[in-house]
XYZ file of C-alpha atoms in Angstrom:
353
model
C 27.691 -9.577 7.393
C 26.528 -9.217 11.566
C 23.180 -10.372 12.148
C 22.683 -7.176 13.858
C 22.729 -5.692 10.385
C 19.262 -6.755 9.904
C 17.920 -5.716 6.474
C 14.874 -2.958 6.590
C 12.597 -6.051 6.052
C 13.738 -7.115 9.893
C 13.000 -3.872 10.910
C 9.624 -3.533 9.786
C 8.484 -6.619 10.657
C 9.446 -6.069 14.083
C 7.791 -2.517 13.883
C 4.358 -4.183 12.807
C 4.824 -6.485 16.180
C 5.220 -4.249 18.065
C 2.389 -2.751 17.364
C 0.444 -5.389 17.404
C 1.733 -5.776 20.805
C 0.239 -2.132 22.195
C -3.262 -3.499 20.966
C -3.102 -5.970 23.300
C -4.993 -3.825 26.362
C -4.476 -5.074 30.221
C -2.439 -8.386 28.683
C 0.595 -8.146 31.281
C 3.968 -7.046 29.376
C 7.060 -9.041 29.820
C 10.527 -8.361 29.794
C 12.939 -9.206 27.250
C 14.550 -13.108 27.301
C 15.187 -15.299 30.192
C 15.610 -18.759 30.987
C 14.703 -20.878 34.169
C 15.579 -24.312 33.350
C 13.086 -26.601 35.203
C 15.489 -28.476 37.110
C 16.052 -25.272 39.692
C 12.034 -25.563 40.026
C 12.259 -29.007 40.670
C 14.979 -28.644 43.414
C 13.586 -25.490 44.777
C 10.092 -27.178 45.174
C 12.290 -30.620 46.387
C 14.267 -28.499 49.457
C 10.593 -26.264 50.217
C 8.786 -29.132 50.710
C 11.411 -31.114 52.699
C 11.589 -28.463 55.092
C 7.823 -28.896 55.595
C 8.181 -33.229 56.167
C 11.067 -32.142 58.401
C 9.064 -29.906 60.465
C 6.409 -31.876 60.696
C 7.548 -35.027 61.698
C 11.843 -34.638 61.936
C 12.538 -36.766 59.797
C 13.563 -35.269 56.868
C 15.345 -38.625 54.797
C 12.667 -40.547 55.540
C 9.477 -38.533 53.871
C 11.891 -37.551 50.807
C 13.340 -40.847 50.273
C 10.398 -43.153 51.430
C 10.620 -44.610 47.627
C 10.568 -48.199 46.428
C 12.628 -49.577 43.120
C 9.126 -49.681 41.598
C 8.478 -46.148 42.262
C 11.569 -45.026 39.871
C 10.796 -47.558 37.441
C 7.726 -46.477 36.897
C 8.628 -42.415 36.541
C 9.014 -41.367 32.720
C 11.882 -39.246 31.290
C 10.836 -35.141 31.763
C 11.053 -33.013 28.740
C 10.607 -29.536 29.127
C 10.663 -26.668 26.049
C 11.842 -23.395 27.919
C 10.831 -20.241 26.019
C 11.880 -16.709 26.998
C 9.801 -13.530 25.392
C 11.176 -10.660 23.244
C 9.134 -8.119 21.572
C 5.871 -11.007 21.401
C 7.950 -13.256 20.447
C 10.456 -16.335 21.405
C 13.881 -15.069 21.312
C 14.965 -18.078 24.286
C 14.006 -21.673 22.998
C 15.815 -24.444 24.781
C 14.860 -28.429 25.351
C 15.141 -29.727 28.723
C 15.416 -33.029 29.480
C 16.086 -35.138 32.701
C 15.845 -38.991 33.640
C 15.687 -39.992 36.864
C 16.486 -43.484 36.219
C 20.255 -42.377 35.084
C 20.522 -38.972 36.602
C 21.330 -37.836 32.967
C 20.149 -34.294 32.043
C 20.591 -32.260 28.262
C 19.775 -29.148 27.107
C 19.507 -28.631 23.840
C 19.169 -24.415 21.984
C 16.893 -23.698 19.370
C 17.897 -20.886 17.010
C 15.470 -18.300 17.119
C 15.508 -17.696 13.304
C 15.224 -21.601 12.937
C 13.315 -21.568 9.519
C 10.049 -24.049 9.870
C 8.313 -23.564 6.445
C 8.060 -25.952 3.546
C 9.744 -23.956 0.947
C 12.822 -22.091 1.368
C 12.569 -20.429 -1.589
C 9.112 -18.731 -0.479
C 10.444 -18.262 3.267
C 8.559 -15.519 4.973
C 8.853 -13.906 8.426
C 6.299 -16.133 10.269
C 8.138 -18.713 9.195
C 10.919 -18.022 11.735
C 10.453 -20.193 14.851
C 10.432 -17.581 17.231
C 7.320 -16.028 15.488
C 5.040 -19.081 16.353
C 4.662 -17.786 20.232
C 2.368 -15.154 19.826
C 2.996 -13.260 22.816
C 2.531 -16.596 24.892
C -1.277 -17.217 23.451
C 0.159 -19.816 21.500
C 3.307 -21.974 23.041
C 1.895 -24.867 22.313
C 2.811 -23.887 18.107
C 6.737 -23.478 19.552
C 6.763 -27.063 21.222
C 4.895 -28.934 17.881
C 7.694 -26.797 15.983
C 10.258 -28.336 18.279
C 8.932 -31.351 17.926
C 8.977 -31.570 14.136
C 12.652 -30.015 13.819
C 14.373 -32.874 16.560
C 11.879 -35.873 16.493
C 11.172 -35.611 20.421
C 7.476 -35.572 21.812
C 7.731 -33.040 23.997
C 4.088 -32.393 25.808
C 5.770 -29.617 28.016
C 6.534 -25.708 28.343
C 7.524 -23.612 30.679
C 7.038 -19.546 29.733
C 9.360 -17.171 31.951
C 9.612 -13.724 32.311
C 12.954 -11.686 32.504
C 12.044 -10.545 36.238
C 12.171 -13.996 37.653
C 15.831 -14.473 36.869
C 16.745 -11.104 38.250
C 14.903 -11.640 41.093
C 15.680 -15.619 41.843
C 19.967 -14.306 41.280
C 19.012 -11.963 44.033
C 17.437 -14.009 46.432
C 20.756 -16.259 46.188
C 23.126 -13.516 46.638
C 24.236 -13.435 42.793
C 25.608 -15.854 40.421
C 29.141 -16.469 40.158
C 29.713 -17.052 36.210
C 32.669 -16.339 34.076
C 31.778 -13.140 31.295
C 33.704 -14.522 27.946
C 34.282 -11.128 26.445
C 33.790 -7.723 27.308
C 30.405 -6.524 27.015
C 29.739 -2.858 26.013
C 26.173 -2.374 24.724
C 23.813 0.743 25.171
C 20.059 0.713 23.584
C 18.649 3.652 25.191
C 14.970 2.460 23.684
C 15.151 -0.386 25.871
C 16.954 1.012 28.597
C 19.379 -1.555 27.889
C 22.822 -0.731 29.328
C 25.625 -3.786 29.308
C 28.690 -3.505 30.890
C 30.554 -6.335 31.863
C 34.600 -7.064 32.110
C 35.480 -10.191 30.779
C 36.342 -12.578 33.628
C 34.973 -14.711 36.871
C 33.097 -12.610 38.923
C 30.000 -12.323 41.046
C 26.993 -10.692 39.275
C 23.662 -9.548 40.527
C 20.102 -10.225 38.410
C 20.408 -6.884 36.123
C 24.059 -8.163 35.468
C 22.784 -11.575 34.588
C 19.985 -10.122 32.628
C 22.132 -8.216 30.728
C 24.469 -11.287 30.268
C 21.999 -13.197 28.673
C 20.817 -11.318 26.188
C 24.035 -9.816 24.756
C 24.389 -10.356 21.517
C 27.445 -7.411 20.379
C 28.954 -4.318 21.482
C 28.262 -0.786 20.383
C 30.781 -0.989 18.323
C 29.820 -4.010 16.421
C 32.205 -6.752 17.630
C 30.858 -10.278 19.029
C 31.839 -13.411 20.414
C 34.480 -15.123 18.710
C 34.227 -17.656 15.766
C 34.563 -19.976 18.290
C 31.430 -19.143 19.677
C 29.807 -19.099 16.988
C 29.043 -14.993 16.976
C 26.280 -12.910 18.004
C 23.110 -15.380 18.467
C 25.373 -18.352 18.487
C 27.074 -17.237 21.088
C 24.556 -15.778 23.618
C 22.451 -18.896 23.344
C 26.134 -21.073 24.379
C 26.137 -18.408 27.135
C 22.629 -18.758 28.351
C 22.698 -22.767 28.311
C 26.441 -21.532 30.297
C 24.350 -19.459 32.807
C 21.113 -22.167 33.286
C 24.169 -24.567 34.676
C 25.801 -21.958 36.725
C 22.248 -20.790 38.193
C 20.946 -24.601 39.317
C 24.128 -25.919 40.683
C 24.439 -22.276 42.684
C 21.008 -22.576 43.610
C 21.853 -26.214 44.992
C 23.947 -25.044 47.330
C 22.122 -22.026 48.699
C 22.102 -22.737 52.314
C 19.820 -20.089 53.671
C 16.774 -23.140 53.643
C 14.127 -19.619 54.938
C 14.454 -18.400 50.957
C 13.345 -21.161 49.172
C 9.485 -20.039 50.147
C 10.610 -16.506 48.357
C 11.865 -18.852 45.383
C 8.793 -20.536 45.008
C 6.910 -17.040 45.222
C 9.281 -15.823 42.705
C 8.103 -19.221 40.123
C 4.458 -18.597 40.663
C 4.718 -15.074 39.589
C 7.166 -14.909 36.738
C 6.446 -18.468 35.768
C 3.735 -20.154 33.717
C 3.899 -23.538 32.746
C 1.802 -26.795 31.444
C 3.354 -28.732 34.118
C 1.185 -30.508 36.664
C 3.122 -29.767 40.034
C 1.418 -32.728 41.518
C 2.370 -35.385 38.454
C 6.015 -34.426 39.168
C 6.147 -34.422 42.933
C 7.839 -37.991 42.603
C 10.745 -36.707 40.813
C 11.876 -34.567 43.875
C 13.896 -36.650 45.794
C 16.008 -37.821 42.444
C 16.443 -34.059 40.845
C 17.781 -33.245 44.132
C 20.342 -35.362 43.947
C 21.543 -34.879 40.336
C 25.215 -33.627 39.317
C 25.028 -30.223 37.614
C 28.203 -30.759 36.357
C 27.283 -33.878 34.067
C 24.288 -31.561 32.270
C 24.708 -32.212 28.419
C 24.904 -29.622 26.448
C 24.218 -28.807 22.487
C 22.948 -26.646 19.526
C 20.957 -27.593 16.839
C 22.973 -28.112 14.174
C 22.807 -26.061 10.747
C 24.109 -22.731 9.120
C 22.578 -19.115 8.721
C 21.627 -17.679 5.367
C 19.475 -15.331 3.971
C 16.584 -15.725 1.967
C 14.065 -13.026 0.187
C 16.191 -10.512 2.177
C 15.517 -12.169 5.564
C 18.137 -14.060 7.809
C 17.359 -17.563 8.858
C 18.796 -20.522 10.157
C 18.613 -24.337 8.444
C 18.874 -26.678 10.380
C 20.689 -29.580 9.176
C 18.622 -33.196 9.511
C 20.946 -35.645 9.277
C 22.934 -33.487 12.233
C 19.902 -32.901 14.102
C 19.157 -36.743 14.158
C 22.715 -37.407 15.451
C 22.264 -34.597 17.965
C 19.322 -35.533 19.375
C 20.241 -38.981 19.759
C 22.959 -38.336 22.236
C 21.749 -35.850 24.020
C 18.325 -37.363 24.720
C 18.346 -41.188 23.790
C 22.236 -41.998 25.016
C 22.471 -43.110 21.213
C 26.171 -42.271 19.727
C 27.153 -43.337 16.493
C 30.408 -45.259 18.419
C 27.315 -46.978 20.182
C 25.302 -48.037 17.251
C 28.140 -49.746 15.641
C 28.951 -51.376 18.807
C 25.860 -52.760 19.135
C 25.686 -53.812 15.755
C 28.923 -55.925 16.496
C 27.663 -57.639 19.670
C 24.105 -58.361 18.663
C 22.321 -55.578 20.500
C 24.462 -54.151 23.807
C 24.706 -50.408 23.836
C 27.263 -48.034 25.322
C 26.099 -44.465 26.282
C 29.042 -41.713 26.162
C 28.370 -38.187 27.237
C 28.138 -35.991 24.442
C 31.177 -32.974 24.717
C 29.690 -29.841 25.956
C 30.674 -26.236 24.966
C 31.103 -25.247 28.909
């Protein structure tokens, strides 16, 4: 069965959203799902800001990297939950994570039917993970959610609007990504239109938008098994896309945009995150290899319960999970250390790139 043949139960549930959603007066509507992984924020706000040392005294090396050994020591590992809105609620739910001590960086995608009630058997629709955002009033309900399902303490969120990635794609000239499938998806309610070739190409924002929240064609097809299908595999294609964006946006040269970028984050962004506490991770997230990002899903299967679809997340995976991509804990490790009295090895966990 596709999991865009949603049951009539889907449909009204959405329906009573939605209206709760036109009740909501001058509140400022978003767009449908995004995602703006911190790390481009960091690096934007990391190349504005050297500009400025540069131009005021020339030496641009020297302000960034005037940094002791204590000064890294002392900086904490950054956690980030990313949530993107749909319809009030949020459809984008991904854990960011980056140490500056190792360079090391993980994102980790949340389902957004991840089930987060007590009782399966008496599973209702606000007990879907995506339902706990509230139209943004209440992010902090996503990130204690989070927090419960993978064992992290995440204190941080960062809520983005669909018009900052269009925008921030266009300000770089577009985003060179390689489509998976073909993509062939009209929703004239939305004014949705999708239409991509399979293939490496160069795409501009609406492309991207479009990209990223595909889920299947008009004609019901999906992403392969291999992907995982339909929700599966857009969320492997937006973590895909966050990578592609921050290592393009790394190597924007025109240095006179970044001041647009930053306008583009102030609008279209809203976060917990004091600018100021994080100023000292600038010179490190600058530095940082895209290409060693770690990558995951939480780990679990889809069912459907009192006629709704959810996903269960599987603990004993999750535990595993979590503990490579954020604590460089792999089992290979654990037993290693267990053999030479307490020396760990940290692997890189595969990623689905």
């Amino acid at each position: 069965m596709g999991k865009h043949n949603r049951t009539k139960e889907d449909d009204k549930y959405k329906n009573v959203k939605t209206a709760k959603k036109s009740k909501k007066g001058n509140k400022k509507k978003k767009k449908h799902i995004v995602l703006i992984i911190f790390l481009i924020l960091l690096v934007a706000l990391g190349i504005f800001i050297a500009k400025r040392l540069y131009d005021a005294q020339g030496n641009v090396l020297g302000a960034i990297l005037g940094h002791d050994a204590e000064t890294l020591q002392n900086l904490d590992k950054l956690q980030v939950l990313i949530l993107g809105e749909s319809t009030g609620m949020s459809d984008t739910i991904i854990v960011a994570s980056y140490d500056p001590k190792t360079q090391e960086a993980s994102l980790l995608s949340i389902p957004r039917d991840t089930f987060t009630g007590e009782n399966k058997s008496s599973a209702k629709y606000y007990h879907k993970i995506n339902a706990l955002y509230n139209y943004g009033e209440t992010p902090e309900k996503t990130v204690e959610a989070v927090n419960e399902i993978t064992g992290l303490n995440i204190q941080y969120y960062i809520l983005v609007d669909t018009e900052a990635l269009i925008k921030l794609v266009d300000t770089i000239g577009g985003l060179e990504f390689d489509v998976p499938i073909d993509m062939n998806y009209d929703d004239s309610t939305q004014d949705l239109h999708i239409h991509l070739s399979a293939g490496y190409q160069k795409l501009n924002g609406e492309q991207v938008e479009g990209l990223v929240r595909f889920r299947h064609n008009n004609d019901g097809s999906s992403y392969p098994s291999e992907y995982g299908d339909e929700d599966h595999g857009r969320s492997r294609t937006q973590r895909n896309v966050v990578i592609a964006l921050a290592n393009q946006t790394l190597k924007f040269k025109n240095i006179t945009e970044i001041s647009n970028i930053i306008d583009i984050f102030k609008e279209y962004v809203d976060t917990n995150l004091d600018l100021d506490a994080i100023k000292d991770y600038l010179p490190y997230a600058t530095q940082m290899n895209m290409d060693n990002i770690k990558v995951g899903m939480l780990p679990g299967y889809d069912d459907i319960v009192n006629g709704i679809w959810f996903f269960f997340h599987d603990e004993e995976e999750t535990k595993i999970l979590v503990d490579e991509l954020f604590n460089g804990i792999t089992p290979e490790s654990e037993e290693q250390q267990e053999s030479d009295g307490g020396n760990t090895t940290n692997e890189n966990v595969t990623d689905d790139t």
